[in-house]
Amino acid sequence: MRLSAIHMLAASAAPVRAFVASAAPSVARFAGGSSGIFSGARQGLRGAVLASKARPVSRTMRMANSQRLGDPIGQMMDKTDVFIFDCDGVIWKGDSLIEGVPSVLDRLRQAGKRIFFVTNNSTKSRKGYKSKFDSLGLSVEPEEIFSSSFAAAAYLEQTRFKDTGKKVYIVGEVGIEEELDLIGVPHFGGPSDGSKGVELKPGFALPHDENVGAVVVGFDRMINYYKIQYAQLCINENPGCEFIATNTDAVTHLTDAQEWAGNGAMVGAIKGCTGVEPTIVGKPGPLMIDYIIQKYNVERSRICMVGDRLDTDVLFGANNGLMSILTLSGVTTEEKLLSPENKINPDYYVNSINDFFPFYT
Amino acid sequence: MRLSAIHMLAASAAPVRAFVASAAPSVARFAGGSSGIFSGARQGLRGAVLASKARPVSRTMRMANSQRLGDPIGQMMDKTDVFIFDCDGVIWKGDSLIEGVPSVLDRLRQAGKRIFFVTNNSTKSRKGYKSKFDSLGLSVEPEEIFSSSFAAAAYLEQTRFKDTGKKVYIVGEVGIEEELDLIGVPHFGGPSDGSKGVELKPGFALPHDENVGAVVVGFDRMINYYKIQYAQLCINENPGCEFIATNTDAVTHLTDAQEWAGNGAMVGAIKGCTGVEPTIVGKPGPLMIDYIIQKYNVERSRICMVGDRLDTDVLFGANNGLMSILTLSGVTTEEKLLSPENKINPDYYVNSINDFFPFYT
Ligand SMILES: [Mg+2]
Ligand SMILES: [Mg+2]
């Protein structure tokens, strides 16, 4: 309901609050009063109300210079060949599709844009995500989906882990298992260790496999002390054993009714007992974007990252030389975005990705 | 067996490696070549071999000036009214008493020294520890025992938590429950939530008590996602809710056969999903030492902290203006202590606390 209200707002004659360039005191201000990409140029709505939202552009003078007079949506579309969408909070919330999304994706494809979905959720494989997209009535190819479970496997491929003959210990769920199966890397742990405990009689040592060369830590609803200890033993006692985190999101949307502790908890547990910093293969690390650029031969500066989190999605864009759009349809409020404490600024922000096509609805 | 060998070394005519002042390039060096408190003064053993261990004293010129000529053990004893012993790795390892310890404690008491035991282990209360001491044949008073479970309760008393009428959510074991019972603070969670899970049907929100004013996180062998999520909700959603960590030790000795993931894992999990730094009531925080100084009216500079960890015990001493002795009978090797990477240096170090009385055995 909330989303359709916002959607109406965007489609109504009232000035829309959307696509506002971000605050950064030391950079150039817009010459004009309006910085909204939806500043109503087509309908002549630009002016007084949006002026109150005018903010300096943080990242590109180019944007600041060109945005004043033109059609910001059209300009953004012109500059973008590839849209990379975060999923949770952008496409869906928990198990609920965000209203209007299928139509937005269709129109982007019709406009010749390439689309990828990048999610830090590691509980599903690409194949698992394909089923989720299908069940929500969204038609996507598995190759368009970059989950952090896939990223973990891509990292192991890139680093020729298979050639070492070693195994992976998994703290995480089935998505990681399925992706490792696809690249032929032996693994154990994960769901199978979900109900294991430790015996604490004097003299007991938990045996661990010295041939584990990497511990992959993803979100794990069945996290327990056995897995934590097993991971600790591998990382601390197996020489050269890697600690790979699919992501470190503090919270996640298991359901859309509340925020749920995310993989930041599982990774924090393993960091806390080893003192080792993980290699992060998901956002905001560069791995997935480098993979897309290389595999699909696209130009970095013509990629736009669209997400609902400042510290993963927008940072992921900024770290990787992409354009970025924050959508308020997920975990980040406008208040948080615009607060002086926030140092991570997107190029634009929208209420939801429906705001990409406000004039056609 | 290893310990008795070390003990023989200490008591033998061979030069003992013990009580070595610490390395810090920018401070004064000893005038002489020997910095070993066991430099063999009584037996005339001082000289060549120990000279190779000569290191500058890090913290007090007083020590550097006085140590060269005298009887280091005697001096250390003369300067100390109170010994604070860490337990695991000093008094026992897991469930095994370290050989010779009862006699060392008896002799210290006979010499009029006050003794306290300070442990970051929160799984037992003071009362629970008293039983453990008893079972190992060590006669101590409950008031001599400062567990981090007690410290959590002492912190809540100090901050008048009871007056708020709020409750505590526990990630941890029975020690914290028992200590909170003693101060009359209502609590829940802990062992009772050890087998709880979360339902993940669409729309489900885990209900949480908005009257939780503090989450206390201690070592918890039954850590699970339910507890992590419950703690996250309290800390993130209850205004003013405190996050109290009994300690953040990376590893601990559940058994003496291997190192076990410590409360660093549980605290890391809660940090990782909240982004909040905890208040640490155990070592190396000041709470327990301030409590002892105030309650027993002892002089800070006449307290000597004896422990087996650099980053908790020795840092605890340094942070609190105490003398400190590292014992190699626990988790820290001499190699680690003396490595250039180590920046935390005790005033002295010993093989085990048996080295306090090498000439009488
Ligand atoms: Mg998201
Ligand atoms: Mg210890």
XYZ file of C-alpha atoms and ligand atoms in Angstrom:
724
model
C 0.000 0.000 0.000
C 2.754 2.337 0.933
C 4.430 1.715 -2.405
C 1.385 2.418 -4.495
C 0.910 5.662 -2.600
C 4.432 6.675 -3.487
C 3.841 5.588 -7.021
C 0.785 7.803 -7.235
C 2.817 10.631 -5.876
C 5.365 10.129 -8.590
C 2.701 10.003 -11.255
C 0.635 12.844 -9.946
C 0.942 16.468 -10.818
C 2.403 17.141 -7.379
C 6.140 17.688 -7.319
C 7.811 14.339 -6.804
C 10.579 13.859 -4.343
C 13.006 11.741 -6.171
C 16.418 11.718 -7.766
C 18.014 14.267 -5.571
C 21.729 14.711 -5.837
C 23.540 14.268 -2.592
C 24.959 16.598 0.000
C 28.653 17.349 0.182
C 29.485 20.866 1.338
C 32.808 21.224 -0.424
C 31.665 20.563 -3.980
C 29.939 22.702 -6.530
C 26.301 23.593 -6.089
C 23.794 23.510 -8.865
C 23.510 26.873 -10.517
C 19.728 26.561 -10.338
C 17.467 25.798 -7.449
C 16.304 22.393 -8.566
C 18.387 19.296 -8.419
C 15.594 16.773 -8.855
C 15.856 14.497 -11.849
C 12.093 14.450 -11.557
C 12.029 18.168 -11.284
C 9.053 18.245 -13.549
C 10.728 19.666 -16.641
C 8.291 17.951 -18.958
C 5.269 19.218 -17.122
C 6.705 22.532 -16.134
C 6.615 21.575 -12.462
C 10.119 22.592 -11.639
C 10.518 25.331 -9.091
C 9.603 26.354 -5.632
C 8.790 23.091 -3.874
C 11.706 21.146 -5.250
C 14.047 23.999 -4.580
C 13.847 23.093 -0.918
C 15.527 19.815 -1.796
C 18.289 21.357 -3.855
C 21.630 19.873 -2.816
C 25.075 19.927 -4.286
C 26.105 16.962 -6.388
C 28.688 14.889 -4.645
C 30.497 12.907 -7.246
C 30.554 14.395 -10.717
C 30.856 17.948 -11.905
C 29.581 16.603 -15.185
C 26.323 15.822 -13.542
C 26.170 19.147 -11.806
C 26.809 20.960 -15.039
C 24.452 19.081 -17.258
C 21.580 18.371 -14.985
C 20.257 21.856 -14.538
C 18.532 22.403 -17.830
C 17.792 18.987 -19.228
C 15.649 15.996 -18.640
C 17.407 14.124 -15.843
C 15.700 10.791 -16.454
C 16.476 10.900 -20.132
C 20.061 11.876 -19.430
C 20.530 9.079 -16.924
C 19.066 6.595 -19.414
C 21.289 7.904 -22.188
C 24.383 7.431 -20.087
C 23.511 3.909 -18.986
C 23.922 0.677 -20.936
C 23.685 -1.650 -17.956
C 21.552 -1.542 -14.838
C 22.667 -3.661 -11.943
C 19.868 -4.170 -9.476
C 20.197 -5.224 -5.918
C 17.226 -7.516 -5.182
C 16.017 -7.282 -1.614
C 14.521 -3.862 -1.001
C 14.646 -3.046 -4.724
C 12.871 -5.847 -6.600
C 11.213 -7.493 -3.607
C 10.981 -7.233 0.147
C 11.338 -10.664 1.723
C 8.849 -12.722 -0.265
C 6.771 -9.845 -1.633
C 7.421 -8.366 -5.050
C 7.571 -4.585 -5.019
C 4.620 -3.314 -7.034
C 5.310 -2.141 -10.543
C 8.702 -3.797 -10.860
C 7.912 -6.211 -13.735
C 6.780 -3.322 -15.902
C 9.907 -1.296 -15.099
C 12.149 -4.213 -16.050
C 10.213 -4.812 -19.262
C 10.568 -1.189 -20.289
C 14.260 -1.150 -19.563
C 14.734 -4.214 -21.743
C 12.589 -2.634 -24.451
C 14.860 0.389 -24.281
C 17.794 -1.941 -25.003
C 19.284 -1.857 -21.528
C 21.148 -4.842 -20.175
C 19.996 -5.910 -16.720
C 21.737 -7.847 -13.971
C 20.633 -8.731 -10.489
C 23.262 -8.697 -7.805
C 22.347 -9.877 -4.341
C 24.369 -10.362 -1.213
C 22.013 -13.107 -0.149
C 23.969 -16.363 -0.305
C 21.227 -18.732 0.812
C 20.281 -19.492 -2.773
C 22.351 -20.390 -5.809
C 21.772 -18.778 -9.202
C 19.441 -21.652 -9.935
C 17.620 -21.121 -6.652
C 17.211 -17.446 -7.439
C 15.891 -18.259 -10.878
C 13.077 -20.164 -9.142
C 12.390 -17.215 -6.881
C 12.192 -14.834 -9.841
C 9.919 -17.299 -11.630
C 7.627 -17.634 -8.624
C 7.269 -13.870 -8.489
C 6.391 -13.800 -12.193
C 9.674 -12.204 -13.248
C 11.317 -13.652 -16.308
C 15.103 -13.591 -15.998
C 18.005 -15.738 -17.184
C 20.224 -17.506 -14.614
C 23.185 -15.668 -16.165
C 21.604 -12.364 -15.199
C 21.723 -13.326 -11.548
C 24.798 -12.696 -9.437
C 24.262 -14.004 -5.921
C 27.037 -13.876 -3.364
C 26.956 -17.683 -3.321
C 27.910 -17.572 -7.002
C 30.507 -14.911 -6.204
C 32.169 -17.220 -3.680
C 32.421 -19.920 -6.347
C 33.639 -17.403 -8.944
C 36.354 -16.288 -6.519
C 37.479 -19.866 -5.941
C 37.573 -20.418 -9.696
C 39.523 -17.221 -10.262
C 42.090 -18.258 -7.655
C 42.288 -21.837 -9.000
C 41.326 -23.311 -5.672
C 40.428 -26.630 -7.281
C 44.050 -27.132 -8.329
C 45.106 -27.195 -4.651
C 43.118 -30.399 -4.102
C 41.751 -28.915 -0.898
C 38.239 -28.703 0.488
C 35.927 -25.925 1.569
C 34.250 -25.795 4.960
C 30.907 -24.002 4.735
C 29.189 -21.908 7.343
C 26.058 -21.133 5.359
C 23.146 -22.593 3.486
C 22.359 -24.581 0.362
C 23.135 -21.791 -2.128
C 26.856 -22.061 -1.444
C 26.757 -25.848 -1.655
C 25.037 -25.766 -5.035
C 27.469 -23.239 -6.503
C 30.501 -25.196 -5.275
C 29.048 -28.369 -6.778
C 28.839 -26.618 -10.150
C 32.561 -25.815 -10.131
C 33.547 -29.211 -8.747
C 35.083 -28.016 -5.493
C 34.635 -30.500 -2.634
C 32.925 -29.101 0.436
C 31.288 -30.059 3.703
C 29.683 -28.399 6.698
C 26.761 -26.092 5.971
C 23.271 -27.504 6.574
C 24.674 -30.959 7.468
C 26.330 -29.506 10.567
C 23.197 -27.645 11.635
C 22.389 -29.888 14.566
C 25.875 -30.846 15.679
C 27.159 -29.996 19.118
C 30.444 -30.379 20.949
C 31.280 -32.818 23.716
C 32.995 -31.130 26.563
C 34.524 -33.927 28.550
C 38.077 -33.271 29.761
C 40.682 -33.874 27.118
C 38.238 -33.646 24.228
C 39.428 -32.016 21.043
C 37.073 -31.496 18.100
C 38.836 -33.216 15.204
C 39.061 -31.102 12.082
C 40.135 -31.799 8.518
C 43.605 -30.398 7.871
C 42.847 -30.468 4.178
C 40.358 -27.602 4.430
C 41.905 -24.746 2.441
C 39.051 -22.253 2.669
C 36.144 -21.473 4.964
C 33.237 -19.796 3.187
C 30.915 -17.935 5.544
C 27.439 -16.986 4.360
C 24.164 -16.287 6.066
C 23.243 -19.300 8.173
C 20.025 -19.652 10.132
C 21.470 -22.822 11.676
C 24.635 -21.197 12.960
C 25.862 -23.007 16.058
C 28.917 -23.402 18.232
C 30.070 -26.521 16.407
C 30.340 -24.639 13.112
C 32.011 -21.648 14.737
C 34.589 -23.868 16.386
C 35.141 -25.905 13.219
C 35.701 -22.752 11.191
C 37.999 -21.379 13.885
C 40.133 -24.537 13.839
C 40.455 -24.499 10.040
C 41.349 -20.806 9.855
C 43.663 -20.753 12.866
C 45.319 -24.135 12.462
C 45.424 -25.009 8.747
C 48.317 -23.101 7.183
C 47.101 -20.782 4.428
C 43.430 -21.522 5.001
C 41.358 -18.680 3.547
C 38.435 -16.970 5.227
C 35.908 -15.964 2.568
C 32.768 -14.005 3.443
C 29.940 -13.858 0.941
C 29.018 -10.480 2.454
C 28.839 -8.630 5.762
C 25.375 -7.057 5.701
C 24.294 -6.281 9.249
C 20.628 -6.947 8.609
C 18.614 -8.664 5.930
C 14.966 -9.200 4.980
C 14.158 -12.804 5.745
C 10.573 -11.656 5.917
C 9.260 -8.213 5.149
C 7.851 -7.776 8.642
C 11.066 -6.819 10.418
C 14.804 -6.591 9.961
C 16.697 -9.776 10.631
C 20.279 -10.215 11.720
C 22.304 -10.698 8.536
C 25.543 -12.404 7.580
C 27.376 -9.653 9.458
C 26.560 -11.810 12.489
C 28.062 -15.029 11.108
C 31.140 -13.278 9.739
C 31.473 -11.285 12.981
C 31.475 -14.530 14.945
C 34.325 -15.985 12.892
C 36.277 -12.725 12.918
C 35.752 -12.529 16.662
C 37.320 -15.920 17.384
C 40.127 -15.790 14.812
C 41.110 -12.127 14.603
C 41.255 -12.647 10.823
C 39.642 -10.268 8.319
C 37.740 -12.082 5.557
C 37.922 -11.698 1.812
C 34.492 -10.314 0.943
C 33.273 -11.554 -2.429
C 29.849 -9.868 -2.402
C 29.036 -6.175 -2.360
C 30.750 -3.802 -1.793
C 33.802 -5.777 -2.997
C 34.785 -5.483 -6.680
C 34.589 -9.142 -7.653
C 31.125 -9.315 -9.166
C 31.416 -6.076 -11.105
C 34.799 -7.045 -12.529
C 33.295 -10.351 -13.581
C 30.410 -8.652 -15.398
C 32.659 -6.122 -17.124
C 35.035 -8.808 -18.292
C 32.478 -11.382 -19.322
C 30.062 -9.052 -21.078
C 32.552 -6.480 -22.275
C 30.673 -3.470 -20.993
C 32.016 -0.043 -20.170
C 32.354 0.589 -16.448
C 31.207 4.181 -16.595
C 28.027 3.162 -18.419
C 26.885 0.873 -15.604
C 24.404 2.099 -13.033
C 24.087 0.335 -9.691
C 20.610 0.496 -8.137
C 20.241 -0.530 -4.510
C 18.628 0.183 -1.165
C 21.713 0.186 1.057
C 24.289 2.910 1.380
C 27.062 0.786 2.862
C 26.864 -2.022 0.349
C 25.041 -0.982 -2.839
C 25.982 2.677 -3.140
C 29.474 2.040 -1.825
C 29.753 -0.834 -4.283
C 28.923 1.631 -7.080
C 31.298 4.276 -5.792
C 34.153 1.817 -5.174
C 33.815 0.442 -8.660
C 33.447 3.589 -10.716
C 29.752 3.086 -11.466
C 26.841 5.475 -11.379
C 24.565 4.756 -8.447
C 20.940 5.195 -7.525
C 19.585 4.641 -4.027
C 15.994 3.488 -3.772
C 14.058 4.242 -0.614
C 11.961 1.091 -1.044
C 14.274 -0.924 1.231
C 16.267 -0.396 4.424
C 17.430 3.206 3.988
C 15.230 6.123 4.930
C 15.469 9.539 3.294
C 16.301 10.906 6.739
C 19.325 8.615 7.029
C 20.451 9.386 3.488
C 20.311 13.136 4.018
C 21.660 13.170 7.583
C 25.007 14.895 8.128
C 26.408 11.635 9.565
C 25.967 9.854 6.259
C 29.109 10.093 4.162
C 28.036 7.715 1.395
C 26.106 9.465 -1.325
C 24.474 8.085 -4.452
C 24.233 10.042 -7.670
C 20.460 9.985 -7.400
C 17.750 8.581 -5.245
C 14.196 7.431 -5.934
C 11.199 6.266 -3.941
C 11.204 3.037 -5.879
C 12.366 2.032 -9.325
C 8.861 2.869 -10.555
C 10.175 6.426 -10.552
C 12.266 5.481 -13.607
C 9.087 5.779 -15.731
C 6.783 8.188 -13.949
C 5.376 9.786 -17.041
C 4.137 6.609 -18.652
C 2.070 5.197 -15.845
C 54.605 -33.291 32.020
C 55.654 -30.226 30.148
C 55.053 -28.100 33.192
C 57.122 -30.205 35.519
C 59.940 -30.056 33.002
C 59.760 -26.284 32.997
C 59.591 -26.360 36.744
C 62.785 -28.418 36.858
C 64.445 -25.973 34.542
C 63.510 -23.109 36.818
C 64.798 -24.887 39.873
C 67.944 -26.237 38.304
C 71.367 -24.665 38.256
C 70.932 -23.862 34.566
C 70.127 -20.263 33.734
C 66.373 -19.849 33.871
C 64.504 -18.006 31.232
C 61.962 -16.096 33.158
C 60.977 -12.640 34.264
C 62.304 -10.746 31.312
C 61.546 -7.104 30.944
C 59.906 -6.164 27.715
C 61.036 -4.682 24.427
C 60.232 -1.097 23.462
C 62.860 0.582 21.321
C 62.264 4.142 22.417
C 62.707 3.670 26.157
C 65.708 3.347 28.390
C 67.812 0.203 28.324
C 69.123 -1.546 31.336
C 72.508 -0.316 32.295
C 73.647 -3.902 32.647
C 73.282 -6.875 30.388
C 70.854 -8.906 32.431
C 67.209 -8.121 32.729
C 66.065 -11.443 34.130
C 64.450 -11.372 37.498
C 65.736 -14.909 37.698
C 69.110 -13.832 36.575
C 70.654 -16.142 39.074
C 71.886 -13.515 41.504
C 71.662 -15.849 44.453
C 73.637 -18.563 42.727
C 75.909 -16.267 40.811
C 74.497 -17.409 37.505
C 73.961 -13.988 36.043
C 75.847 -13.265 32.868
C 76.430 -14.452 29.383
C 73.412 -16.587 28.647
C 70.891 -14.241 30.120
C 72.523 -11.268 28.505
C 71.192 -12.519 25.231
C 67.746 -11.934 26.592
C 68.439 -8.446 27.843
C 65.672 -6.107 26.722
C 64.738 -2.597 27.641
C 62.052 -2.149 30.247
C 58.946 -0.758 28.722
C 57.003 0.844 31.455
C 58.920 1.982 34.471
C 62.339 3.470 34.842
C 61.995 2.509 38.471
C 62.137 -1.105 37.454
C 64.987 -0.526 35.089
C 66.979 1.256 37.742
C 66.390 -1.095 40.591
C 66.433 -4.413 38.906
C 70.019 -4.564 37.854
C 71.691 -5.243 41.148
C 69.150 -6.755 43.454
C 67.083 -9.849 44.015
C 64.285 -9.490 41.474
C 61.890 -11.957 43.086
C 62.333 -10.397 46.463
C 61.898 -6.925 45.028
C 58.786 -7.885 43.160
C 57.370 -9.438 46.326
C 58.272 -6.387 48.370
C 56.478 -4.105 45.950
C 53.324 -6.208 45.809
C 50.491 -6.354 48.319
C 47.956 -7.934 46.016
C 48.253 -10.596 43.332
C 45.440 -10.828 40.848
C 45.520 -14.136 39.040
C 43.838 -14.927 35.795
C 42.578 -18.515 36.110
C 42.627 -20.384 32.800
C 46.202 -20.886 31.685
C 47.534 -19.705 35.058
C 45.808 -21.752 37.766
C 44.356 -24.450 35.545
C 44.061 -25.427 31.912
C 40.487 -26.446 31.139
C 39.733 -28.902 33.932
C 43.324 -29.700 34.895
C 45.042 -27.903 37.725
C 48.507 -26.673 36.812
C 51.007 -28.565 38.912
C 52.439 -26.789 41.925
C 49.801 -24.065 42.049
C 48.303 -24.878 45.482
C 51.706 -24.593 47.076
C 52.415 -21.259 45.357
C 49.108 -19.831 46.576
C 49.732 -21.083 50.118
C 53.143 -19.474 50.200
C 51.826 -16.174 48.919
C 49.181 -16.164 51.655
C 51.804 -17.087 54.236
C 53.817 -14.109 53.030
C 50.787 -11.908 53.781
C 49.800 -11.284 50.194
C 46.196 -10.733 49.265
C 45.033 -12.903 46.367
C 42.209 -12.472 43.892
C 41.189 -14.540 40.913
C 39.919 -12.683 37.904
C 38.563 -14.662 34.987
C 36.918 -13.618 31.755
C 34.979 -16.855 31.738
C 31.338 -15.944 32.303
C 29.849 -19.431 32.213
C 30.052 -19.728 35.976
C 29.043 -17.371 38.751
C 31.268 -16.676 41.742
C 29.489 -19.516 43.482
C 30.039 -21.791 40.492
C 33.723 -20.950 40.499
C 33.982 -21.640 44.194
C 32.855 -25.204 43.410
C 35.444 -25.500 40.676
C 38.214 -24.313 43.017
C 36.972 -26.734 45.667
C 36.930 -29.638 43.212
C 40.530 -28.914 42.297
C 41.500 -28.870 45.971
C 42.061 -25.120 46.108
C 40.671 -23.337 49.111
C 39.416 -19.873 48.187
C 36.648 -17.541 49.336
C 33.847 -16.567 46.905
C 34.817 -12.912 47.512
C 38.264 -13.640 46.123
C 36.739 -14.632 42.783
C 35.946 -12.051 40.103
C 34.357 -13.732 37.113
C 33.149 -11.675 34.162
C 29.618 -12.859 34.996
C 30.029 -11.123 38.347
C 31.507 -8.102 36.557
C 28.398 -7.794 34.384
C 26.260 -7.744 37.507
C 28.622 -5.294 39.236
C 28.377 -2.982 36.210
C 24.583 -3.103 36.285
C 24.652 -2.317 40.003
C 27.069 0.545 39.512
C 24.858 2.048 36.814
C 21.690 1.506 38.886
C 20.076 -0.577 36.182
C 17.541 -1.997 38.638
C 16.067 1.468 39.141
C 15.057 1.596 35.471
C 12.634 -1.299 35.986
C 13.936 -2.863 32.800
C 15.061 -6.390 32.002
C 18.217 -7.993 30.703
C 18.335 -10.292 27.693
C 21.135 -12.829 28.059
C 23.229 -14.414 25.352
C 25.288 -16.638 27.604
C 25.201 -19.360 30.203
C 24.125 -19.965 33.780
C 26.868 -17.868 35.400
C 25.287 -14.636 34.217
C 21.822 -15.764 35.291
C 23.035 -16.591 38.799
C 24.811 -13.276 39.226
C 21.807 -11.276 38.009
C 19.584 -13.211 40.412
C 21.830 -12.149 43.276
C 21.353 -8.452 42.481
C 17.631 -8.836 41.764
C 17.714 -7.779 38.118
C 15.070 -9.550 35.989
C 16.430 -11.446 33.020
C 15.548 -13.979 30.363
C 17.117 -15.681 27.355
C 20.349 -17.564 28.029
C 20.083 -21.352 28.345
C 16.258 -21.267 28.038
C 16.552 -20.002 24.451
C 19.136 -22.618 23.532
C 16.846 -24.690 21.365
C 14.635 -21.976 19.927
C 14.445 -21.315 16.218
C 12.709 -18.782 14.037
C 9.710 -19.330 11.805
C 10.255 -17.910 8.395
C 6.826 -17.763 6.863
C 6.049 -14.543 4.985
C 5.071 -11.692 7.237
C 6.575 -13.240 10.349
C 8.213 -10.921 12.836
C 9.944 -12.298 15.923
C 8.264 -10.498 18.802
C 10.649 -8.940 21.283
C 10.244 -7.316 24.678
C 10.521 -3.553 24.417
C 11.311 -3.433 28.093
C 14.747 -4.992 27.624
C 17.220 -2.282 28.631
C 20.437 -4.277 28.298
C 21.735 -7.278 26.403
C 24.545 -9.100 28.208
C 26.653 -11.265 25.906
C 28.856 -13.947 27.411
C 30.304 -17.185 26.137
C 27.457 -19.387 24.943
C 27.866 -22.934 23.653
C 24.187 -22.855 22.672
C 24.457 -19.727 20.541
C 21.846 -19.804 17.791
C 20.123 -17.564 15.283
C 17.154 -16.979 17.559
C 19.350 -15.445 20.249
C 21.320 -13.401 17.739
C 18.128 -12.008 16.228
C 16.582 -11.366 19.647
C 19.669 -9.468 20.781
C 19.739 -7.526 17.504
C 16.124 -6.449 17.912
C 16.664 -5.279 21.494
C 19.846 -3.353 20.697
C 18.647 -1.865 17.410
C 15.034 -1.196 18.300
C 14.798 -0.524 22.035
C 15.882 3.076 22.634
C 18.873 3.239 24.958
C 19.313 -0.524 25.174
C 22.867 -1.300 26.280
C 25.132 -3.930 24.752
C 27.327 -5.369 27.492
C 30.033 -7.929 26.724
C 31.502 -9.953 29.556
C 34.712 -10.184 27.495
C 35.927 -10.559 23.932
C 38.542 -13.325 24.204
C 39.039 -14.901 20.783
C 39.729 -18.365 22.145
C 39.241 -20.113 25.448
C 40.097 -23.437 27.101
C 36.908 -25.415 27.308
C 39.121 -28.436 27.442
C 42.884 -28.509 27.632
C 43.166 -30.503 24.393
C 42.707 -27.622 21.954
C 41.762 -23.981 21.725
C 38.063 -23.287 21.499
C 36.285 -20.336 19.967
C 35.708 -17.868 22.802
C 33.219 -15.129 23.582
C 34.851 -13.061 20.849
C 32.630 -15.125 18.551
C 29.363 -14.328 20.355
C 30.212 -10.659 20.778
C 31.428 -10.514 17.164
C 28.074 -11.882 16.006
C 26.133 -9.192 17.849
C 28.523 -6.446 16.749
C 28.260 -7.714 13.197
C 24.474 -7.387 13.017
C 24.108 -4.164 15.009
C 27.224 -2.157 14.219
C 27.319 -1.310 17.934
C 30.465 -1.554 20.061
C 29.850 -3.219 23.429
C 30.768 -2.080 26.917
C 33.309 -4.696 28.008
C 33.101 -5.422 31.734
C 35.783 -8.114 31.888
C 39.473 -7.805 31.162
C 41.009 -5.651 29.802
C 38.382 -3.109 30.912
C 38.908 -1.277 34.229
C 35.727 -2.315 36.015
C 36.978 -5.262 38.063
C 40.178 -3.592 39.168
C 38.387 -0.416 40.209
C 35.990 -2.547 42.193
C 38.815 -4.314 44.017
C 40.678 -1.101 44.749
C 37.594 0.590 46.099
C 36.208 -2.318 48.069
C 39.462 -3.496 49.615
C 41.210 -0.152 49.807
C 44.431 -1.311 48.205
C 47.029 0.770 46.433
C 46.893 0.451 42.660
C 50.637 0.452 42.188
C 51.029 -2.383 44.684
C 48.849 -4.743 42.678
C 50.398 -7.261 40.313
C 48.316 -8.828 37.545
C 49.370 -12.356 36.586
C 47.948 -13.809 33.375
C 48.605 -15.858 30.275
C 47.218 -13.477 27.628
C 48.832 -10.371 26.289
C 45.695 -8.740 24.907
C 43.558 -9.199 27.986
C 45.662 -9.875 31.092
C 48.774 -7.850 30.401
C 46.806 -5.071 28.730
C 44.479 -5.137 31.718
C 47.483 -4.544 33.951
C 48.934 -1.830 31.745
C 45.589 -0.044 31.264
C 45.014 0.024 34.970
C 48.393 1.062 36.298
C 49.281 -2.342 37.725
C 52.444 -4.361 37.561
C 52.052 -7.340 35.277
C 53.513 -10.787 34.871
C 52.892 -13.008 31.867
C 52.978 -16.728 32.456
C 53.798 -19.012 29.542
C 51.649 -21.785 31.021
C 48.648 -20.748 28.896
C 47.955 -19.476 25.389
C 50.983 -17.235 24.814
C 54.277 -18.623 23.612
C 57.622 -17.008 24.352
C 58.053 -16.611 20.610
C 54.886 -14.564 20.352
C 55.798 -12.491 23.393
C 59.234 -11.628 22.064
C 58.248 -11.153 18.408
C 58.618 -7.661 16.952
C 54.888 -7.655 16.089
C 53.909 -7.837 19.732
C 53.392 -4.385 21.184
C 51.993 -5.467 24.556
C 54.692 -6.124 27.090
C 54.496 -7.337 30.670
C 56.907 -6.228 33.350
C 58.072 -9.809 33.725
C 57.356 -13.246 32.437
C 57.576 -16.722 33.911
C 57.182 -20.293 32.729
C 54.481 -20.823 35.327
C 53.735 -19.262 38.685
C 55.881 -21.988 40.221
C 58.735 -19.718 39.219
C 57.669 -17.367 42.017
C 59.369 -19.734 44.456
C 62.085 -21.537 42.531
C 64.576 -21.689 45.365
C 62.340 -23.405 47.821
C 61.286 -26.409 45.798
Mg 18.999 -4.692 -0.646
Mg 43.890 -17.058 30.816
